[in-house]
Amino acid sequence: MPELAAIDLGSNSFHMVVARDDGELQVIDRLRERVALAEAVVDKRIDEGAAERALDCLRRFGQRIAHIPPSRVRAVGTNTLRKAANSRAFIQRAEAALGHRIEVVSGQEEARLIYLGVVHDVADVPARRLVVDIGGGSTELILGDGEDTLERESVQMGCIRWRQKYFRDGVISAESMERARVAARLEMRAWERRYRELGWDASVGASGTIRSVHAILRANGWSDRGVTLG
């Protein structure tokens, strides 16, 4: 059966999914490596240490999918590769390491792809969904009905970006948490009213950050029902 692969070059982690297509997609392999590109952007440039770490990861990915034709592979770069001044030079090296073309997508396209992934992966969610993906460099917000998106935004607010701004010393204090919370509310202010007006039936988190928050809640006995308002 023919295989295909999807690769996400995120600001925090690189992900690859390999699937078999027999009329219905069957995932046969998932690979994930934390490369932390966003942590290594100095003066708007990806430093060489992070670049080598990322290229090593892509070489391993490339070995796994060497037999898959280019027409059945899609690799996309996100926030850090949109913003870094030396992203073009890095992408040339990355394509050589992976053996496939890499497309740097806009924030809007990234949000669309995230939403489609959730729609096809989470079957028991009501029709109108708010999907939130907290990445390393940005957060994508998507409001959709069925397979159609009603609103989608890419906000310059990610877990690495916020840690560097508000928790650089690694200490989470009441003061630093409040500063981070207020900054996040201000960042979201431009879209909050529109999203609330349209409304949604369920919200879905679609990122490693959400999984980490869920794991912390469960480990501390604070919630066994996922991430809730309470």
Coordinates of N, CA and C in Angstrom, one line a residue:
M1 N 0.9 -1.2 0.0 CA 0.0 0.0 0.0 C 0.9 1.2 0.0
P2 N 0.5 2.3 -0.7 CA 1.3 3.5 -0.8 C 1.4 4.2 0.5
E3 N 2.5 4.8 0.9 CA 2.7 5.6 2.1 C 2.8 7.0 1.8
L4 N 2.5 7.9 2.7 CA 2.7 9.3 2.6 C 3.1 9.8 4.0
A5 N 3.7 11.0 4.0 CA 4.3 11.6 5.2 C 4.0 13.0 5.3
A6 N 3.7 13.5 6.6 CA 3.5 14.9 6.9 C 4.5 15.3 7.9
I7 N 5.2 16.4 7.7 CA 6.3 16.8 8.6 C 6.0 18.3 9.1
D8 N 6.1 18.5 10.4 CA 5.9 19.8 10.9 C 7.1 20.3 11.6
L9 N 7.7 21.4 11.1 CA 8.9 22.0 11.6 C 8.5 23.1 12.5
G10 N 8.2 22.7 13.8 CA 7.7 23.7 14.7 C 8.8 24.5 15.4
S11 N 8.4 25.5 16.1 CA 9.4 26.4 16.8 C 10.0 25.6 18.0
N12 N 9.2 24.7 18.6 CA 9.7 23.9 19.7 C 10.1 22.5 19.3
S13 N 9.3 21.8 18.6 CA 9.5 20.4 18.2 C 9.3 20.2 16.7
F14 N 10.0 19.2 16.2 CA 9.7 18.7 14.8 C 8.9 17.4 15.0
H15 N 7.9 17.3 14.2 CA 7.0 16.1 14.2 C 7.0 15.5 12.8
M16 N 6.9 14.2 12.7 CA 6.6 13.5 11.5 C 5.6 12.4 11.7
V17 N 4.6 12.3 10.8 CA 3.7 11.2 10.8 C 3.8 10.5 9.4
V18 N 3.9 9.2 9.5 CA 3.9 8.4 8.2 C 2.6 7.6 8.3
A19 N 1.9 7.6 7.2 CA 0.6 6.8 7.1 C 0.6 6.0 5.8
R20 N -0.3 5.0 5.9 CA -0.5 4.1 4.7 C -1.9 4.5 4.2
D21 N -2.0 4.6 2.9 CA -3.3 5.0 2.3 C -3.9 3.8 1.5
D22 N -4.9 3.2 2.2 CA -5.7 2.1 1.5 C -7.1 2.5 1.3
G23 N -7.3 3.8 1.0 CA -8.7 4.3 1.0 C -9.1 5.0 2.3
E24 N -8.4 4.6 3.3 CA -8.5 5.3 4.6 C -7.2 5.4 5.2
L25 N -6.8 6.5 5.8 CA -5.4 6.7 6.3 C -5.2 5.9 7.5
Q26 N -4.1 5.2 7.6 CA -3.7 4.4 8.8 C -2.3 4.8 9.2
V27 N -2.2 5.5 10.3 CA -0.9 5.9 10.8 C -0.1 4.7 11.2
I28 N 1.1 4.7 10.6 CA 2.0 3.5 10.9 C 3.3 4.0 11.7
D29 N 3.6 5.3 11.8 CA 4.7 5.7 12.5 C 4.6 7.2 12.9
R30 N 5.0 7.5 14.1 CA 5.0 8.9 14.5 C 6.4 9.2 15.1
L31 N 7.1 10.2 14.7 CA 8.3 10.6 15.3 C 8.3 12.1 15.8
R32 N 8.9 12.3 16.9 CA 8.9 13.7 17.5 C 10.2 13.9 18.1
E33 N 10.8 15.1 17.9 CA 12.1 15.5 18.5 C 12.0 16.9 18.9
R34 N 12.4 17.2 20.1 CA 12.4 18.6 20.6 C 13.7 19.3 20.1
V35 N 13.6 20.3 19.3 CA 14.8 21.0 18.8 C 14.9 22.4 19.3
A36 N 13.8 22.9 19.8 CA 13.8 24.3 20.4 C 14.4 25.4 19.5
L37 N 14.0 25.5 18.3 CA 14.5 26.5 17.4 C 14.3 27.9 18.0
A38 N 13.1 28.1 18.5 CA 12.8 29.5 19.0 C 13.7 29.9 20.2
E39 N 14.1 28.9 21.0 CA 15.0 29.3 22.1 C 16.4 29.8 21.6
A40 N 16.7 29.4 20.4 CA 18.1 29.7 19.9 C 18.1 30.8 18.8
V41 N 17.1 31.6 18.8 CA 17.1 32.8 17.9 C 17.7 34.0 18.6
V42 N 18.9 34.4 18.1 CA 19.6 35.5 18.7 C 19.8 36.6 17.6
D43 N 19.3 37.8 18.0 CA 19.3 38.9 17.0 C 18.6 38.5 15.8
K44 N 17.5 37.8 16.0 CA 16.6 37.4 14.9 C 17.2 36.3 13.9
R45 N 18.2 35.7 14.4 CA 18.9 34.6 13.6 C 18.9 33.3 14.4
I46 N 18.7 32.2 13.7 CA 18.8 30.9 14.3 C 20.3 30.6 14.5
D47 N 20.8 30.3 15.7 CA 22.2 30.1 15.9 C 22.6 28.7 15.4
E48 N 23.9 28.6 15.2 CA 24.4 27.4 14.5 C 24.2 26.1 15.3
G49 N 24.3 26.2 16.6 CA 24.1 25.0 17.4 C 22.7 24.5 17.2
A50 N 21.7 25.3 17.3 CA 20.3 24.9 17.0 C 20.1 24.4 15.6
A51 N 20.7 25.1 14.7 CA 20.6 24.6 13.3 C 21.1 23.2 13.1
E52 N 22.2 22.9 13.7 CA 22.8 21.6 13.6 C 21.9 20.5 14.3
R53 N 21.4 20.9 15.4 CA 20.4 20.0 16.1 C 19.2 19.7 15.2
A54 N 18.7 20.7 14.6 CA 17.5 20.5 13.7 C 17.9 19.7 12.5
L55 N 19.0 20.0 11.9 CA 19.4 19.2 10.7 C 19.7 17.8 11.0
D56 N 20.2 17.4 12.2 CA 20.4 16.0 12.6 C 19.1 15.3 12.7
C57 N 18.1 16.0 13.2 CA 16.7 15.5 13.3 C 16.2 15.2 11.9
L58 N 16.3 16.2 11.0 CA 15.8 16.0 9.7 C 16.5 14.9 8.9
R59 N 17.7 14.7 9.2 CA 18.4 13.6 8.5 C 17.8 12.3 8.9
R60 N 17.5 12.1 10.2 CA 16.8 10.9 10.7 C 15.4 10.8 10.1
F61 N 14.7 11.9 10.0 CA 13.4 11.8 9.3 C 13.6 11.4 7.9
G62 N 14.6 12.0 7.2 CA 14.8 11.7 5.8 C 15.1 10.2 5.5
Q63 N 15.9 9.6 6.4 CA 16.2 8.2 6.3 C 14.9 7.3 6.4
R64 N 14.0 7.8 7.2 CA 12.7 7.0 7.4 C 11.8 7.1 6.2
I65 N 11.9 8.2 5.5 CA 10.9 8.4 4.3 C 11.6 8.4 3.0
A66 N 12.9 7.9 2.9 CA 13.6 7.9 1.7 C 13.0 7.2 0.5
H67 N 12.1 6.3 0.8 CA 11.5 5.5 -0.2 C 10.2 6.1 -0.7
I68 N 9.7 7.2 0.0 CA 8.4 7.8 -0.4 C 8.6 8.9 -1.4
P69 N 7.9 8.9 -2.5 CA 8.1 9.9 -3.6 C 7.8 11.3 -3.1
P70 N 8.4 12.3 -3.6 CA 8.2 13.7 -3.2 C 6.7 14.1 -3.3
S71 N 6.0 13.6 -4.2 CA 4.6 14.0 -4.4 C 3.7 13.5 -3.2
R72 N 4.2 12.6 -2.3 CA 3.5 12.1 -1.2 C 4.1 12.5 0.1
V73 N 4.9 13.6 0.1 CA 5.5 14.2 1.3 C 5.2 15.6 1.4
R74 N 4.7 16.1 2.5 CA 4.5 17.6 2.7 C 5.2 17.9 4.0
A75 N 6.2 18.8 3.9 CA 6.9 19.3 5.1 C 6.7 20.8 5.2
V76 N 6.3 21.3 6.3 CA 6.0 22.7 6.5 C 6.7 23.3 7.7
G77 N 7.2 24.5 7.5 CA 7.8 25.3 8.6 C 6.9 26.3 9.1
T78 N 7.0 26.7 10.4 CA 6.0 27.6 11.0 C 6.7 28.8 11.6
N79 N 6.3 29.3 12.8 CA 6.6 30.6 13.2 C 8.1 31.0 13.2
T80 N 8.9 30.2 13.7 CA 10.4 30.6 13.8 C 10.9 30.8 12.4
L81 N 10.5 29.9 11.5 CA 11.0 29.9 10.1 C 10.4 31.1 9.3
R82 N 9.2 31.5 9.8 CA 8.6 32.7 9.2 C 9.4 34.0 9.6
K83 N 9.9 34.0 10.8 CA 10.5 35.2 11.4 C 12.0 35.4 11.4
A84 N 12.7 34.3 11.4 CA 14.2 34.3 11.4 C 14.8 35.0 10.2
A85 N 15.7 35.9 10.4 CA 16.3 36.6 9.2 C 17.1 35.6 8.4
N86 N 17.6 34.5 8.9 CA 18.5 33.6 8.1 C 17.7 32.3 7.8
S87 N 16.4 32.4 7.8 CA 15.6 31.2 7.6 C 15.8 30.6 6.1
R88 N 16.0 31.5 5.1 CA 16.1 31.0 3.8 C 17.4 30.1 3.7
A89 N 18.5 30.5 4.3 CA 19.7 29.8 4.2 C 19.5 28.5 5.0
F90 N 18.8 28.5 6.2 CA 18.6 27.3 6.9 C 17.7 26.3 6.2
I91 N 16.7 26.8 5.5 CA 15.8 25.9 4.8 C 16.5 25.2 3.7
Q92 N 17.4 25.9 3.0 CA 18.2 25.2 1.9 C 19.0 24.0 2.5
R93 N 19.6 24.2 3.7 CA 20.3 23.1 4.3 C 19.3 22.0 4.8
A94 N 18.2 22.5 5.3 CA 17.2 21.5 5.8 C 16.6 20.7 4.7
E95 N 16.4 21.2 3.6 CA 15.8 20.4 2.5 C 16.9 19.4 2.0
A96 N 18.1 19.7 2.0 CA 19.2 18.8 1.7 C 19.2 17.6 2.7
A97 N 19.0 18.0 4.0 CA 19.1 17.0 5.1 C 17.9 16.0 5.0
L98 N 16.7 16.6 4.7 CA 15.5 15.8 4.7 C 15.3 15.1 3.4
G99 N 15.8 15.7 2.3 CA 15.6 15.1 1.0 C 14.3 15.4 0.3
H100 N 13.6 16.4 0.9 CA 12.3 16.8 0.3 C 12.2 18.4 0.5
R101 N 11.3 18.9 -0.3 CA 11.1 20.4 -0.2 C 10.4 20.7 1.1
I102 N 10.7 21.9 1.6 CA 10.1 22.4 2.8 C 9.4 23.7 2.5
E103 N 8.1 23.8 2.8 CA 7.3 25.0 2.6 C 7.1 25.7 3.9
V104 N 7.4 27.0 3.9 CA 7.1 27.8 5.1 C 5.7 28.4 4.9
V105 N 4.8 28.0 5.8 CA 3.4 28.5 5.6 C 3.1 29.7 6.4
S106 N 2.1 30.4 6.0 CA 1.7 31.6 6.8 C 1.0 31.1 8.0
G107 N 0.8 32.1 9.0 CA 0.0 31.8 10.2 C -1.4 31.3 9.9
Q108 N -2.0 31.9 8.9 CA -3.4 31.6 8.5 C -3.4 30.1 8.0
E109 N -2.5 29.8 7.2 CA -2.4 28.4 6.6 C -2.1 27.4 7.7
E110 N -1.2 27.8 8.6 CA -0.9 26.9 9.7 C -2.2 26.6 10.6
A111 N -2.9 27.7 10.8 CA -4.2 27.5 11.6 C -5.2 26.6 10.8
R112 N -5.3 26.7 9.5 CA -6.2 25.9 8.7 C -5.8 24.4 8.8
L113 N -4.5 24.1 8.7 CA -4.0 22.8 8.8 C -4.2 22.2 10.1
I114 N -4.0 22.9 11.2 CA -4.3 22.5 12.5 C -5.7 22.1 12.7
Y115 N -6.6 22.9 12.2 CA -8.0 22.7 12.4 C -8.4 21.4 11.7
L116 N -8.0 21.2 10.4 CA -8.3 20.0 9.7 C -7.8 18.8 10.4
G117 N -6.6 18.9 11.0 CA -6.1 17.7 11.7 C -7.0 17.4 12.9
V118 N -7.5 18.4 13.6 CA -8.4 18.1 14.8 C -9.7 17.5 14.3
V119 N -10.3 18.1 13.2 CA -11.5 17.6 12.7 C -11.5 16.1 12.4
H120 N -10.4 15.7 11.8 CA -10.2 14.3 11.4 C -9.8 13.4 12.5
D121 N -9.2 13.9 13.5 CA -8.7 13.1 14.6 C -9.6 13.0 15.8
V122 N -10.5 14.0 16.0 CA -11.3 14.0 17.2 C -12.8 13.9 16.7
A123 N -13.3 12.7 16.7 CA -14.6 12.5 16.1 C -15.8 12.9 16.9
D124 N -15.6 12.8 18.3 CA -16.8 13.0 19.2 C -17.0 14.4 19.7
V125 N -16.5 15.4 19.0 CA -16.6 16.8 19.4 C -17.7 17.4 18.6
P126 N -18.6 18.2 19.3 CA -19.7 18.9 18.6 C -19.3 19.7 17.4
A127 N -20.2 20.0 16.6 CA -19.9 20.6 15.3 C -19.1 21.9 15.4
R128 N -19.5 22.8 16.2 CA -18.7 24.1 16.3 C -17.6 24.0 17.4
R129 N -16.4 24.2 17.0 CA -15.3 24.0 17.8 C -14.4 25.2 17.9
L130 N -13.8 25.5 19.1 CA -12.7 26.4 19.2 C -11.5 25.5 19.4
V131 N -10.6 25.7 18.5 CA -9.3 24.9 18.5 C -8.2 25.8 18.9
V132 N -7.4 25.5 19.9 CA -6.3 26.3 20.3 C -5.0 25.4 20.3
D133 N -4.0 25.9 19.6 CA -2.7 25.2 19.5 C -1.6 26.2 20.0
I134 N -1.1 25.9 21.2 CA 0.0 26.7 21.7 C 1.3 26.2 21.3
G135 N 2.0 26.8 20.4 CA 3.3 26.4 19.9 C 4.4 27.1 20.7
G136 N 5.6 26.9 20.2 CA 6.8 27.5 20.8 C 6.8 29.0 20.5
G137 N 6.5 29.4 19.3 CA 6.6 30.9 19.0 C 5.3 31.6 18.8
S138 N 4.2 30.8 18.5 CA 2.9 31.4 18.3 C 1.8 30.5 18.8
T139 N 0.6 31.1 18.9 CA -0.6 30.4 19.2 C -1.6 30.5 18.1
E140 N -2.1 29.4 17.6 CA -3.2 29.5 16.6 C -4.5 29.3 17.2
L141 N -5.5 30.1 16.8 CA -6.8 30.1 17.3 C -7.7 29.9 16.1
I142 N -8.6 28.9 16.2 CA -9.4 28.5 15.0 C -10.8 28.3 15.5
L143 N -11.8 28.9 15.0 CA -13.2 28.7 15.2 C -13.8 28.1 14.0
G144 N -14.4 26.9 14.1 CA -14.9 26.2 12.9 C -16.2 25.5 13.2
D145 N -16.9 25.2 12.1 CA -18.1 24.5 12.1 C -18.0 23.4 11.1
G146 N -18.1 22.1 11.6 CA -17.8 21.0 10.7 C -16.4 21.1 10.2
E147 N -16.2 21.0 8.9 CA -14.8 21.1 8.3 C -14.5 22.5 7.9
D148 N -15.4 23.4 8.1 CA -15.1 24.8 7.6 C -14.7 25.7 8.8
T149 N -13.7 26.5 8.5 CA -13.2 27.5 9.5 C -14.0 28.8 9.4
L150 N -14.4 29.3 10.5 CA -15.1 30.6 10.5 C -14.2 31.7 10.8
E151 N -13.3 31.5 11.7 CA -12.2 32.5 12.0 C -10.9 31.7 12.3
R152 N -9.8 32.3 11.9 CA -8.5 31.7 12.3 C -7.5 32.8 12.4
E153 N -6.7 32.7 13.4 CA -5.7 33.7 13.7 C -4.4 33.0 14.2
S154 N -3.3 33.6 13.9 CA -2.0 33.2 14.5 C -1.5 34.4 15.3
V155 N -1.4 34.1 16.6 CA -1.0 35.2 17.6 C 0.4 35.0 18.0
Q156 N 1.2 36.1 18.1 CA 2.6 36.1 18.4 C 2.8 35.8 19.9
M157 N 2.4 34.6 20.4 CA 2.4 34.3 21.8 C 2.6 32.8 21.9
G158 N 3.8 32.3 22.2 CA 4.1 30.9 22.4 C 4.7 30.5 23.7
C159 N 4.9 29.2 24.0 CA 5.4 28.9 25.3 C 6.9 29.3 25.4
I160 N 7.7 29.2 24.4 CA 9.1 29.6 24.5 C 9.2 31.1 24.6
R161 N 8.4 31.8 23.7 CA 8.4 33.2 23.7 C 8.0 33.8 25.1
W162 N 7.0 33.2 25.7 CA 6.5 33.7 27.0 C 7.4 33.3 28.1
R163 N 8.1 32.2 28.0 CA 9.0 31.8 29.1 C 10.2 32.7 29.0
Q164 N 10.7 33.1 27.9 CA 11.8 34.0 27.8 C 11.5 35.4 28.3
K165 N 10.3 35.8 28.1 CA 9.9 37.2 28.5 C 9.5 37.3 30.0
Y166 N 8.9 36.3 30.5 CA 8.3 36.4 31.9 C 8.9 35.4 32.9
F167 N 9.5 34.4 32.4 CA 10.1 33.4 33.4 C 11.5 33.0 33.0
R168 N 12.3 34.0 32.6 CA 13.6 33.7 32.1 C 14.5 33.0 33.2
D169 N 14.3 33.3 34.5 CA 15.1 32.7 35.5 C 14.6 31.3 35.9
G170 N 13.5 30.8 35.3 CA 13.0 29.5 35.6 C 12.1 29.5 36.8
V171 N 11.9 30.7 37.4 CA 11.1 30.7 38.6 C 9.7 31.3 38.3
I172 N 8.6 30.5 38.7 CA 7.3 31.0 38.5 C 6.8 31.6 39.8
S173 N 6.7 32.9 39.8 CA 6.2 33.6 41.0 C 4.8 34.1 40.7
A174 N 4.1 34.6 41.8 CA 2.7 35.1 41.6 C 2.8 36.4 40.7
E175 N 3.9 37.2 40.9 CA 4.1 38.4 40.2 C 4.4 38.1 38.7
S176 N 5.3 37.2 38.4 CA 5.6 36.9 37.0 C 4.4 36.3 36.3
M177 N 3.7 35.4 37.0 CA 2.5 34.8 36.4 C 1.4 35.8 36.1
E178 N 1.2 36.8 37.0 CA 0.3 37.9 36.7 C 0.7 38.7 35.5
R179 N 2.0 39.0 35.4 CA 2.4 39.8 34.3 C 2.2 39.0 33.0
A180 N 2.5 37.7 33.0 CA 2.3 36.9 31.8 C 0.8 36.8 31.4
R181 N 0.0 36.7 32.4 CA -1.5 36.6 32.2 C -2.0 37.9 31.6
V182 N -1.6 39.0 32.2 CA -2.1 40.3 31.6 C -1.6 40.5 30.2
A183 N -0.4 40.2 29.9 CA 0.2 40.3 28.6 C -0.6 39.4 27.6
A184 N -0.9 38.2 28.0 CA -1.7 37.3 27.2 C -3.1 37.8 26.9
R185 N -3.7 38.4 27.9 CA -5.1 39.0 27.7 C -5.0 40.1 26.7
L186 N -4.0 41.0 26.8 CA -3.9 42.1 25.9 C -3.6 41.6 24.5
E187 N -2.8 40.5 24.4 CA -2.5 40.0 23.0 C -3.8 39.4 22.4
M188 N -4.7 38.9 23.2 CA -5.9 38.2 22.7 C -7.1 39.2 22.5
R189 N -6.9 40.4 23.0 CA -8.0 41.3 23.0 C -8.6 41.6 21.7
A190 N -7.8 41.7 20.6 CA -8.2 42.0 19.3 C -9.2 41.0 18.7
W191 N -9.2 39.8 19.2 CA -10.0 38.7 18.6 C -11.1 38.2 19.6
E192 N -10.9 38.5 20.9 CA -11.8 37.9 21.9 C -13.3 38.2 21.6
R193 N -13.6 39.4 21.3 CA -15.0 39.8 21.1 C -15.6 39.1 20.0
R194 N -14.9 39.0 18.8 CA -15.5 38.4 17.6 C -15.7 36.9 17.9
Y195 N -14.8 36.2 18.6 CA -14.9 34.8 18.8 C -16.1 34.5 19.8
R196 N -16.2 35.4 20.8 CA -17.4 35.2 21.7 C -18.7 35.4 21.1
E197 N -18.8 36.4 20.1 CA -20.0 36.7 19.4 C -20.4 35.4 18.6
L198 N -19.5 34.8 18.0 CA -19.8 33.6 17.2 C -20.1 32.4 18.0
G199 N -19.4 32.3 19.2 CA -19.7 31.2 20.1 C -19.1 29.8 19.6
W200 N -19.1 28.8 20.5 CA -18.7 27.5 20.2 C -19.3 26.5 21.2
D201 N -19.3 25.2 20.8 CA -19.9 24.2 21.6 C -18.9 23.4 22.4
A202 N -17.6 23.4 21.9 CA -16.6 22.7 22.6 C -15.2 23.3 22.2
S203 N -14.3 23.2 23.2 CA -12.9 23.7 22.9 C -12.0 22.5 22.9
V204 N -11.0 22.5 22.0 CA -10.0 21.4 21.8 C -8.6 22.0 21.8
G205 N -7.7 21.5 22.7 CA -6.3 21.9 22.6 C -5.6 20.9 21.8
A206 N -4.6 21.4 21.0 CA -4.0 20.6 20.0 C -2.5 20.8 20.0
S207 N -1.8 20.6 21.1 CA -0.4 20.9 21.1 C 0.3 20.2 22.3
G208 N 1.6 20.1 22.3 CA 2.4 19.5 23.4 C 2.2 20.3 24.7
T209 N 2.0 21.6 24.6 CA 1.8 22.4 25.7 C 0.5 22.0 26.5
I210 N -0.5 21.8 25.7 CA -1.8 21.4 26.3 C -1.7 20.0 26.9
R211 N -1.0 19.1 26.3 CA -0.7 17.8 26.9 C 0.1 17.9 28.2
S212 N 1.0 18.8 28.2 CA 1.8 19.0 29.4 C 1.0 19.5 30.6
V213 N 0.1 20.5 30.3 CA -0.8 21.1 31.3 C -1.7 20.0 31.8
H214 N -2.2 19.2 30.9 CA -3.1 18.1 31.3 C -2.4 17.1 32.2
A215 N -1.2 16.7 31.9 CA -0.4 15.8 32.7 C -0.1 16.4 34.1
I216 N 0.1 17.7 34.2 CA 0.3 18.3 35.5 C -0.9 18.3 36.3
L217 N -2.1 18.6 35.7 CA -3.4 18.6 36.4 C -3.7 17.2 37.0
R218 N -3.4 16.2 36.2 CA -3.7 14.8 36.6 C -2.7 14.4 37.7
A219 N -1.5 14.7 37.6 CA -0.5 14.3 38.5 C -0.7 14.9 39.9
N220 N -1.3 16.1 39.9 CA -1.6 16.7 41.2 C -3.0 16.5 41.7
G221 N -3.8 15.7 41.0 CA -5.1 15.4 41.4 C -6.1 16.6 41.3
W222 N -5.7 17.5 40.4 CA -6.6 18.8 40.2 C -7.7 18.5 39.2
S223 N -7.5 17.6 38.3 CA -8.5 17.4 37.3 C -8.3 16.0 36.6
D224 N -9.4 15.2 36.5 CA -9.3 14.0 35.7 C -10.2 14.1 34.5
R225 N -10.6 15.3 34.1 CA -11.5 15.5 33.0 C -10.9 16.5 32.0
G226 N -9.5 16.5 31.9 CA -8.9 17.4 31.0 C -8.7 18.8 31.6
V227 N -8.4 19.7 30.7 CA -8.2 21.1 31.1 C -9.6 21.8 31.2
T228 N -10.0 22.2 32.4 CA -11.3 22.8 32.6 C -11.2 24.3 33.1
L229 N -12.3 25.0 33.1 CA -12.3 26.4 33.6 C -12.1 26.4 35.1
G230 N -12.5 25.4 35.9 CA -12.5 25.4 37.3 C -11.1 25.0 37.9

